[in-house]
Structure formats: C-alpha cells, structure tokens
mmCIF file with all atom_site columns, C-alpha atoms and ligand atoms in Angstrom:
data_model
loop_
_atom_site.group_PDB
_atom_site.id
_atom_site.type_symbol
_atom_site.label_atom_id
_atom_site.label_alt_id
_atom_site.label_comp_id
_atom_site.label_asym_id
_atom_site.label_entity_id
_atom_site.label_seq_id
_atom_site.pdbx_PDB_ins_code
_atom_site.Cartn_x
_atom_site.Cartn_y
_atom_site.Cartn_z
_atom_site.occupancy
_atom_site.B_iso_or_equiv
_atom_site.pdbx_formal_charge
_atom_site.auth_seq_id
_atom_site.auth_comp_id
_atom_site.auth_asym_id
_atom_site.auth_atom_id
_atom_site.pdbx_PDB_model_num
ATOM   1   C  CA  . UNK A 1 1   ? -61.441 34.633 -125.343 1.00 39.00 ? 1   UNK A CA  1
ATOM   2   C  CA  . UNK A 1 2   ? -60.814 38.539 -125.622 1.00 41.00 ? 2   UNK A CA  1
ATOM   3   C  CA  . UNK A 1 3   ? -62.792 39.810 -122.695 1.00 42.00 ? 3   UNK A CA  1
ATOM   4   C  CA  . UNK A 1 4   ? -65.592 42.091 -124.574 1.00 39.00 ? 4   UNK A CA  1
ATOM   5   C  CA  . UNK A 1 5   ? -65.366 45.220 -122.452 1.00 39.00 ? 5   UNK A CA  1
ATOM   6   C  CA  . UNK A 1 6   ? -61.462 45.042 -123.518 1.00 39.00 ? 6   UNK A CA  1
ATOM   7   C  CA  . UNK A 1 7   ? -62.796 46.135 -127.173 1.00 40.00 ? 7   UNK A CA  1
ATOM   8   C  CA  . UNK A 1 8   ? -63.477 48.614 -129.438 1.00 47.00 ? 8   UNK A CA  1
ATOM   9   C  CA  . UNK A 1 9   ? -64.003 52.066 -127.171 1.00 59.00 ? 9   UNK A CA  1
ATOM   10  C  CA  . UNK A 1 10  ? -66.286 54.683 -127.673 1.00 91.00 ? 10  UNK A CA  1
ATOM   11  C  CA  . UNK A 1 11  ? -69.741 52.800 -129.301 1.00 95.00 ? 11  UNK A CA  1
ATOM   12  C  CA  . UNK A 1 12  ? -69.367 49.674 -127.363 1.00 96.00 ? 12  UNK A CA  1
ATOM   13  C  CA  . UNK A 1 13  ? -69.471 51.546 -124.016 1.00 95.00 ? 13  UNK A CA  1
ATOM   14  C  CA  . UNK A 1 14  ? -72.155 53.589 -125.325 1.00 96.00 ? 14  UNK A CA  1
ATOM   15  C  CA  . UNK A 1 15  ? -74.354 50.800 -126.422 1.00 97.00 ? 15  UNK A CA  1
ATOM   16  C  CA  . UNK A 1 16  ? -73.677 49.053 -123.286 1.00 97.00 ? 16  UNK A CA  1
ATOM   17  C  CA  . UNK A 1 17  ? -75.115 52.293 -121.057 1.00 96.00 ? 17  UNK A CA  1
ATOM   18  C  CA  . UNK A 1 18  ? -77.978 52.555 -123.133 1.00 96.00 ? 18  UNK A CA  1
ATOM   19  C  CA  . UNK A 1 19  ? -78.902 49.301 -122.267 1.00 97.00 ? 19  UNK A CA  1
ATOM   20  C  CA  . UNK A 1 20  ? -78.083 49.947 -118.267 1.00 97.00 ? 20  UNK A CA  1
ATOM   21  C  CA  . UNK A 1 21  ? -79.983 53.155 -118.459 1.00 97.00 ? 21  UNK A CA  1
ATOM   22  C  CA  . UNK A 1 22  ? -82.929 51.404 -120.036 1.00 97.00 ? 22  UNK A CA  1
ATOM   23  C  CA  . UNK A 1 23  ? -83.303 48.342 -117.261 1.00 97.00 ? 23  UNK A CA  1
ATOM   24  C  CA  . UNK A 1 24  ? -82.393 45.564 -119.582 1.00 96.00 ? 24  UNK A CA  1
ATOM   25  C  CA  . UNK A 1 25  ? -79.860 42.908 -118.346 1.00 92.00 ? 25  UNK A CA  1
ATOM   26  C  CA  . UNK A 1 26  ? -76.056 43.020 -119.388 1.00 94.00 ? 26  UNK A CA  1
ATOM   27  C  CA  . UNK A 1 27  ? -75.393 39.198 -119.929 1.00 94.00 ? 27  UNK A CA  1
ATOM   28  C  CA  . UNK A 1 28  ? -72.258 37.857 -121.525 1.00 95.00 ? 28  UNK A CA  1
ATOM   29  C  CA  . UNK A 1 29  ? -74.106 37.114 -124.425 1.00 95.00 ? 29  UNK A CA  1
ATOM   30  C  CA  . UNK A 1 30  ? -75.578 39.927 -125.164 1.00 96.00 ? 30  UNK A CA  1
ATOM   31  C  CA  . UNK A 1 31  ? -72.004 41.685 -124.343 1.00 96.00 ? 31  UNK A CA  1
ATOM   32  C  CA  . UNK A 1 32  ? -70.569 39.607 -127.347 1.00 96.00 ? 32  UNK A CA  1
ATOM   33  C  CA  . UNK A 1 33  ? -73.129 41.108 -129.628 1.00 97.00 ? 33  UNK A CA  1
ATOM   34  C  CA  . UNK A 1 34  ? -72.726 44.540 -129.084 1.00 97.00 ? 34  UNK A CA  1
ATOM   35  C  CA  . UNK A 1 35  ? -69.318 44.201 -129.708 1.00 96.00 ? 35  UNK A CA  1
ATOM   36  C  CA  . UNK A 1 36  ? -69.348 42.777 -132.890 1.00 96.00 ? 36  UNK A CA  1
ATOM   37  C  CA  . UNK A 1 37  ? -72.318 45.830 -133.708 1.00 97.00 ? 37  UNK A CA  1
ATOM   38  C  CA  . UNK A 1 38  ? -69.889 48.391 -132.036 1.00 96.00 ? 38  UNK A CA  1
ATOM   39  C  CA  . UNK A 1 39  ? -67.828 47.507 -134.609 1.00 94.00 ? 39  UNK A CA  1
ATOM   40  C  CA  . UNK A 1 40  ? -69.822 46.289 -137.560 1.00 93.00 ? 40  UNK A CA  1
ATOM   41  C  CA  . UNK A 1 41  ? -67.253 45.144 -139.807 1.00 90.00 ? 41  UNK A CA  1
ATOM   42  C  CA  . UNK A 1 42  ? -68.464 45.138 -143.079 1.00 91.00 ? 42  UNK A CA  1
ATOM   43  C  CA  . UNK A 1 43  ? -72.041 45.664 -142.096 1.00 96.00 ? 43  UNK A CA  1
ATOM   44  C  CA  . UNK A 1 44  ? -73.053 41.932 -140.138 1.00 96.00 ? 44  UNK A CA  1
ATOM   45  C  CA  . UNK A 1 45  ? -76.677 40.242 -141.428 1.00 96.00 ? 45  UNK A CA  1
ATOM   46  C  CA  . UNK A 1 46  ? -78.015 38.871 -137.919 1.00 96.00 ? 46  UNK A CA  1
ATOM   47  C  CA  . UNK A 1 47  ? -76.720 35.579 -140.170 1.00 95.00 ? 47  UNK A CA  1
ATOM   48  C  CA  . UNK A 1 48  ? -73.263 36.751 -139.676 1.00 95.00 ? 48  UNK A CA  1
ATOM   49  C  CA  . UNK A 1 49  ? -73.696 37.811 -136.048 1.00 97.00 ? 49  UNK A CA  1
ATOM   50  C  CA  . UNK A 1 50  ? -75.129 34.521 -135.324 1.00 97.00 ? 50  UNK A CA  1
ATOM   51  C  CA  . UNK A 1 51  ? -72.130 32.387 -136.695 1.00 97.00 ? 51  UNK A CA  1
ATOM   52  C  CA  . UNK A 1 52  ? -69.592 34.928 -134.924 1.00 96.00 ? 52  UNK A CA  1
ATOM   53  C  CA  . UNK A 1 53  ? -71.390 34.350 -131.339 1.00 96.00 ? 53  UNK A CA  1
ATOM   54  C  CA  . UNK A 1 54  ? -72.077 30.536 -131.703 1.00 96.00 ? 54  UNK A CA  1
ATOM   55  C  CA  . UNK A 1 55  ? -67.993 29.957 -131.758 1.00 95.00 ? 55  UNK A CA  1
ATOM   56  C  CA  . UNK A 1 56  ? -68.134 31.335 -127.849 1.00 95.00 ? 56  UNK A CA  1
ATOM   57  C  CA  . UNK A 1 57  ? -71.852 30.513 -127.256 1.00 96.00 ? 57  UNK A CA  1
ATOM   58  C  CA  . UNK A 1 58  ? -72.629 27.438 -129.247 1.00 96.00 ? 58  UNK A CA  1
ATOM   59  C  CA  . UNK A 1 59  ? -76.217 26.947 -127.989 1.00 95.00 ? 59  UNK A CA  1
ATOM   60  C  CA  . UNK A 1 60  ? -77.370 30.611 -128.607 1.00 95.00 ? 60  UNK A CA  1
ATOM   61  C  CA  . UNK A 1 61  ? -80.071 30.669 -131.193 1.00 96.00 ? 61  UNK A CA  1
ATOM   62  C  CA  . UNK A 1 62  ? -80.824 32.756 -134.710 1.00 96.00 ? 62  UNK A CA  1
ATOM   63  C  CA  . UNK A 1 63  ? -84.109 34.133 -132.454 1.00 96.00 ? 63  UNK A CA  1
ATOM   64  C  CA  . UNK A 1 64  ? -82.154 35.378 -129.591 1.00 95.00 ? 64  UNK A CA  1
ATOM   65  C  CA  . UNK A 1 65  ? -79.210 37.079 -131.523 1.00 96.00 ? 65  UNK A CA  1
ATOM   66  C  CA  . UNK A 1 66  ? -82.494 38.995 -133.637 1.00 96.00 ? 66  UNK A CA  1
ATOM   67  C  CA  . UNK A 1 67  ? -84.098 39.753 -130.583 1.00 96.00 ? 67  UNK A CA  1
ATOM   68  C  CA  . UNK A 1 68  ? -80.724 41.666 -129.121 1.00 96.00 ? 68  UNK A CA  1
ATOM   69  C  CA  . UNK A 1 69  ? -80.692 43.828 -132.526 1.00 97.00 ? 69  UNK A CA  1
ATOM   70  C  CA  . UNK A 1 70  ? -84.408 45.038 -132.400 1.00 96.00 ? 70  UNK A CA  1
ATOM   71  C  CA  . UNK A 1 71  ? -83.640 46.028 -128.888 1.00 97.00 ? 71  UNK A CA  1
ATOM   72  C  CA  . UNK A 1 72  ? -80.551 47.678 -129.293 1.00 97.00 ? 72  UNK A CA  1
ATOM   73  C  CA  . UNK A 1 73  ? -82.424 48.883 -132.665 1.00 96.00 ? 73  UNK A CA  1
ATOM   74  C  CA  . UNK A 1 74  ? -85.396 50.133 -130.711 1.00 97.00 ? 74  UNK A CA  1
ATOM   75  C  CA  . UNK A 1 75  ? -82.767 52.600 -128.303 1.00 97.00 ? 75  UNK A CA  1
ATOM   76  C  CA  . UNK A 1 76  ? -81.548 53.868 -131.507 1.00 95.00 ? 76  UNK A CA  1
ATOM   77  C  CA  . UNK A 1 77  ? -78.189 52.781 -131.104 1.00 96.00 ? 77  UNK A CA  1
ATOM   78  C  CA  . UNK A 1 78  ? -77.782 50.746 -134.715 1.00 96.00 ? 78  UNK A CA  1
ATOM   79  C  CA  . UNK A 1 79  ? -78.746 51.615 -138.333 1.00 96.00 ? 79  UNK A CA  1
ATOM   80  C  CA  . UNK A 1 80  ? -80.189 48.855 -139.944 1.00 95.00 ? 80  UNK A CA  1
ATOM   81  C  CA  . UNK A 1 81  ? -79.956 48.584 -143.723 1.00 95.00 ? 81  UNK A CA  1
ATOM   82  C  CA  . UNK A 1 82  ? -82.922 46.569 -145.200 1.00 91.00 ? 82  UNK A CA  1
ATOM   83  C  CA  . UNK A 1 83  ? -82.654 45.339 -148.800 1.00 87.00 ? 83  UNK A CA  1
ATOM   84  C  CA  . UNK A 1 84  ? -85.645 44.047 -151.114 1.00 83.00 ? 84  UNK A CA  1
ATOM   85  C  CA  . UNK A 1 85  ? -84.419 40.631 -150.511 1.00 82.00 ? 85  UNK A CA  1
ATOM   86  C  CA  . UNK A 1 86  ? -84.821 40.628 -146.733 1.00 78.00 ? 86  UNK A CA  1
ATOM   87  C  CA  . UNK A 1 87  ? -80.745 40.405 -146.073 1.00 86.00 ? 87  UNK A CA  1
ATOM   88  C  CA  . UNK A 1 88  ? -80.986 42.904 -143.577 1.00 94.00 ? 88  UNK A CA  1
ATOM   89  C  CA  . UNK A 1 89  ? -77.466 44.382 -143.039 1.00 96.00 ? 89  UNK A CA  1
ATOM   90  C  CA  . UNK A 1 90  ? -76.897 46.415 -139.206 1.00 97.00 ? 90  UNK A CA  1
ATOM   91  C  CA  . UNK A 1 91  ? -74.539 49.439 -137.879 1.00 96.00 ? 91  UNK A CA  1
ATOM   92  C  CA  . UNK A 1 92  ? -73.716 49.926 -134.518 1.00 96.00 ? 92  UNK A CA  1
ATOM   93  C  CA  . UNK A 1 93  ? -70.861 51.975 -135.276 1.00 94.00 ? 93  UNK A CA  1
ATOM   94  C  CA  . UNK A 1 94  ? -72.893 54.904 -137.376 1.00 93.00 ? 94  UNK A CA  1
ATOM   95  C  CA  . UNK A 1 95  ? -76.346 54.366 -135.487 1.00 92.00 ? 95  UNK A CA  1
ATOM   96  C  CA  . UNK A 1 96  ? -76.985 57.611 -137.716 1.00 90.00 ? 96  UNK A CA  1
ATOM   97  C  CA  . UNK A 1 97  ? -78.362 57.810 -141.535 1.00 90.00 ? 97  UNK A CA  1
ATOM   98  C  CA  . UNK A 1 98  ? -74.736 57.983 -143.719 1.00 92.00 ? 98  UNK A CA  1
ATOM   99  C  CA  . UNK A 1 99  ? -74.241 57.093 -147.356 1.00 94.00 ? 99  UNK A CA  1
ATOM   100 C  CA  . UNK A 1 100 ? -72.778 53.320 -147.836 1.00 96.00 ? 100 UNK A CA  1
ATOM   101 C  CA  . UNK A 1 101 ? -71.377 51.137 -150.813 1.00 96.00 ? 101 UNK A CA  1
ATOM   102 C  CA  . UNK A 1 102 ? -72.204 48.001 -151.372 1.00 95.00 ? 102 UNK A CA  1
ATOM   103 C  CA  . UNK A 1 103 ? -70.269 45.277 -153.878 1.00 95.00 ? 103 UNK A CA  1
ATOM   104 C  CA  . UNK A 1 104 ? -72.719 43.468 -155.739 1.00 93.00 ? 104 UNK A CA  1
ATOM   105 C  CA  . UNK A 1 105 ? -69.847 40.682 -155.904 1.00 94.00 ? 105 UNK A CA  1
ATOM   106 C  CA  . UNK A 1 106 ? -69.264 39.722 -151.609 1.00 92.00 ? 106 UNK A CA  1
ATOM   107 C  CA  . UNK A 1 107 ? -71.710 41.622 -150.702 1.00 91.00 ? 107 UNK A CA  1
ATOM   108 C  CA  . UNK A 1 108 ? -69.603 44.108 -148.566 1.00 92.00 ? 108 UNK A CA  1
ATOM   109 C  CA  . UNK A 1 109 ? -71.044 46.838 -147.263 1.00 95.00 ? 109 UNK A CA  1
ATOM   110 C  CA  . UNK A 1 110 ? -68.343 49.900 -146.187 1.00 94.00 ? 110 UNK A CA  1
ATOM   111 C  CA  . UNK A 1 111 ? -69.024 53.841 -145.413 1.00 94.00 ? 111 UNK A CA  1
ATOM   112 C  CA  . UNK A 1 112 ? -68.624 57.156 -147.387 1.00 90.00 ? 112 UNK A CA  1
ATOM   113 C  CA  . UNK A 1 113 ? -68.950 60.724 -146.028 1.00 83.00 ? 113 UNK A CA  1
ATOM   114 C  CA  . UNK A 1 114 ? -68.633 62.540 -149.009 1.00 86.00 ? 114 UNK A CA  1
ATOM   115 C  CA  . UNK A 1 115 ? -67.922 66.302 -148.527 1.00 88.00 ? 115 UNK A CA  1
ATOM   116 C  CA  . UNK A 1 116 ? -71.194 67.037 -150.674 1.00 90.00 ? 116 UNK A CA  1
ATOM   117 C  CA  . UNK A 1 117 ? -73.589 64.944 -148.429 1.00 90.00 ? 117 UNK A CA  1
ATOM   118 C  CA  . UNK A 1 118 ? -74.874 68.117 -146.613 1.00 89.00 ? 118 UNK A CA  1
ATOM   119 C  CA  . UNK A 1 119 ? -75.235 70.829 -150.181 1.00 93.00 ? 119 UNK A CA  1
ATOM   120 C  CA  . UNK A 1 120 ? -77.095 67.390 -151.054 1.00 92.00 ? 120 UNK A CA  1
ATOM   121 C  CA  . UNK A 1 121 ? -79.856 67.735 -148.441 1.00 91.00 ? 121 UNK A CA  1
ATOM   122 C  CA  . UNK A 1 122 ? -79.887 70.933 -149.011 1.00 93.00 ? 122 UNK A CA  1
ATOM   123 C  CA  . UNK A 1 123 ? -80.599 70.688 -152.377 1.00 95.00 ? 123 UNK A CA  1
ATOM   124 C  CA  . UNK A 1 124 ? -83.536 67.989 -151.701 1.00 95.00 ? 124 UNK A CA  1
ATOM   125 C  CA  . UNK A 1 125 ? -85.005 69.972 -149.383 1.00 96.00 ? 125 UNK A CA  1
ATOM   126 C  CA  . UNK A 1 126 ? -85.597 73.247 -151.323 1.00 96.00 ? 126 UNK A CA  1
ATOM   127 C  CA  . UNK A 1 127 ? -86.089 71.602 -155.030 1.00 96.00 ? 127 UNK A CA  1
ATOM   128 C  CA  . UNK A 1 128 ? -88.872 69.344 -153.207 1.00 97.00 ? 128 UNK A CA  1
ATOM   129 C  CA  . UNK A 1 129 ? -90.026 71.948 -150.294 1.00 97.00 ? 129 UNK A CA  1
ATOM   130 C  CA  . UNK A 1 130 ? -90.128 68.839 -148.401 1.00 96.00 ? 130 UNK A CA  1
ATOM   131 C  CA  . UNK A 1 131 ? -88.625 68.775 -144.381 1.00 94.00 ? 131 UNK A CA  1
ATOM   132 C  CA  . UNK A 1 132 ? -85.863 65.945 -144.927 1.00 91.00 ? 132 UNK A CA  1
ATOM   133 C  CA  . UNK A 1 133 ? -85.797 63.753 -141.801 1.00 90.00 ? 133 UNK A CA  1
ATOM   134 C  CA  . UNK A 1 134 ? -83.735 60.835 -143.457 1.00 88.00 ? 134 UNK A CA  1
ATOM   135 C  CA  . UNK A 1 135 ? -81.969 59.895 -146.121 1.00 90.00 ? 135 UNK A CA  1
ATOM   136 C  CA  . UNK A 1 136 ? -80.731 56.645 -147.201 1.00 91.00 ? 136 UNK A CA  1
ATOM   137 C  CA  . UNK A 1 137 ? -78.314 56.574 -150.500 1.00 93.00 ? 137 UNK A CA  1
ATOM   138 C  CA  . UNK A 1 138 ? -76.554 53.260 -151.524 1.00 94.00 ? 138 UNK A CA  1
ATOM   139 C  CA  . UNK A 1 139 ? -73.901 52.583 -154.521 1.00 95.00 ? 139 UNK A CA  1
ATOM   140 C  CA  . UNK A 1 140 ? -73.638 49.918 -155.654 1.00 95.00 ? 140 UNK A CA  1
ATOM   141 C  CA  . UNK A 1 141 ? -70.240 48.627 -157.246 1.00 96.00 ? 141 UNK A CA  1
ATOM   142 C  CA  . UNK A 1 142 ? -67.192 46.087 -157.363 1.00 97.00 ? 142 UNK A CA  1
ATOM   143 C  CA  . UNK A 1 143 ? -64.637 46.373 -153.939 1.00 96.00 ? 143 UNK A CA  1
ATOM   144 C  CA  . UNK A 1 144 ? -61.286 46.269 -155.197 1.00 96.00 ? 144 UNK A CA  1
ATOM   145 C  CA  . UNK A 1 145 ? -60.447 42.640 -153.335 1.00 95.00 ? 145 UNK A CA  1
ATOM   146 C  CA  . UNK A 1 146 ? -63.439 40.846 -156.247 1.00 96.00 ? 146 UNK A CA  1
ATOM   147 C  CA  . UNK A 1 147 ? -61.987 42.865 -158.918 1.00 96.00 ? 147 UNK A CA  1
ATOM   148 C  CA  . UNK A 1 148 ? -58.518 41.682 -158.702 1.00 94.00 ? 148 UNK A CA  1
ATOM   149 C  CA  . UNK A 1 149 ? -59.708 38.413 -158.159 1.00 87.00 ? 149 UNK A CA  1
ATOM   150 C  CA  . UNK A 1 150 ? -61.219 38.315 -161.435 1.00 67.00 ? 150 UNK A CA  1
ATOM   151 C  CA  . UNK A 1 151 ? -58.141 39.269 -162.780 1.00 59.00 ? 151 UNK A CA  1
HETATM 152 ZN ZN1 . LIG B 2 .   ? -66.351 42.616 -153.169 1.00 73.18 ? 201 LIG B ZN1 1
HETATM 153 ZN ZN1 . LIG B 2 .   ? -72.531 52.187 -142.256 1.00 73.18 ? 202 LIG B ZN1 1
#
C-alpha cells in the first residue's frame, strides 16, 4: 500500500493541517480518506469512499467514513454536492463553490471554470440587487466515454 502522505500534494497536506490545527486525531484511517477527497476523482458519494477504504480497512464502517466528511466538511475543507435524490457527491480538491458537469449516463461528475463565471455573478448580482454569497450551477449532459459506448 502507497503510503498516503506520499500522495497528491497541495490539498492533502492542507486538509491534513486543518485537522492538526483543529485537535482532532490523524489516524491511518482517516489519512486514507482525505486522500481519496484531496483528490476527488470524479466527485466520490461517501458510497464510493467507503468501498475505496474497505480494500485497506475492511472493518471500517459506512458511519465512520460519513462521520470523517462532515468533519472535514464542517472546517470547510470539501464542497459537497447534494442532489434531490440524496446521492450526495464531495470535493476536497475545490473546497470552494465552482461550476460542475454531470453525465446523466455514469453519473460522473468533472469541473469547468468557464472564463464567464465571474461577468456571471456580476450580472446576478446587479439584475437581482441581491449580495451573492454562493452559487451552485450544474450541466447536465453525456461524457464522451457513454457516448461512444453507445455507438
Ligand atoms: Zn458518462
Ligand atoms: Zn468539483
């Protein structure tokens, strides 16, 4: 097994010190979730986390792995995505609000920064005369990996 401090720089590290600075414990299992969150492939469910972590922790539960996300959640250090069907999706590597598409096929969830994001707010704020403090825009389409696969 990969030692978890030997992967991915930057957000894992930062996670990790926000946890130090805060007085909660660093144990390996909780070291093996922030990694996968550092990186958030594809956007994890805590279903996903859960499966990843039981392969090197086999007796970890569903409740534990949550518990780890609201904390990290509650330090601000991951964005989580709810939908209407409770499939709660998490960041750790954008803890910040950011546009995302989602394929209504598999389900993936990737990032966009479109150049316009910013004129956009803008353009909220003073048609609305509203203070914008978050924003959370979704697309919704077909990745390119389902739509060859249909073809
Ligand atoms: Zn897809
Ligand atoms: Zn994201």
């Amino acid at each position: 097994m990969e030692h978890p401090l030997a992967a991915p720089h930057g957000r894992f590290e930062s996670i990790v010190q926000k946890l130090r600075d805060n007085g909660h414990k660093i144990t390996p299992q909780r070291l093996a979730i922030v990694k996968i969150l550092a990186k958030s492939d594809g956007h994890p469910s805590v279903e996903t986390i859960h499966t990843q972590i039981k392969k090197d922790f086999p007796t970890m539960s569903l409740a534990t792995v949550y518990r780890s996300i609201v904390l990290i959640k509650s330090l601000g250090e991951v964005l989580e995505l709810g939908f209407p069907d409770g499939s709660n999706r998490y960041d750790g590597n954008k803890p910040f609000p950011h546009p995302h598409v989602i394929c209504v096929r598999c389900k993936k969830i990737v990032d966009t920064v479109p150049d316009s994001l910013d004129d956009m707010k803008k353009e909220v704020a003073l048609e609305t005369d509203f203070k914008i403090l978050n924003h959370r825009l979704d697309f919704f389409g077909i990745c390119s990996t389902c739509r060859e696969r249909k073809a």
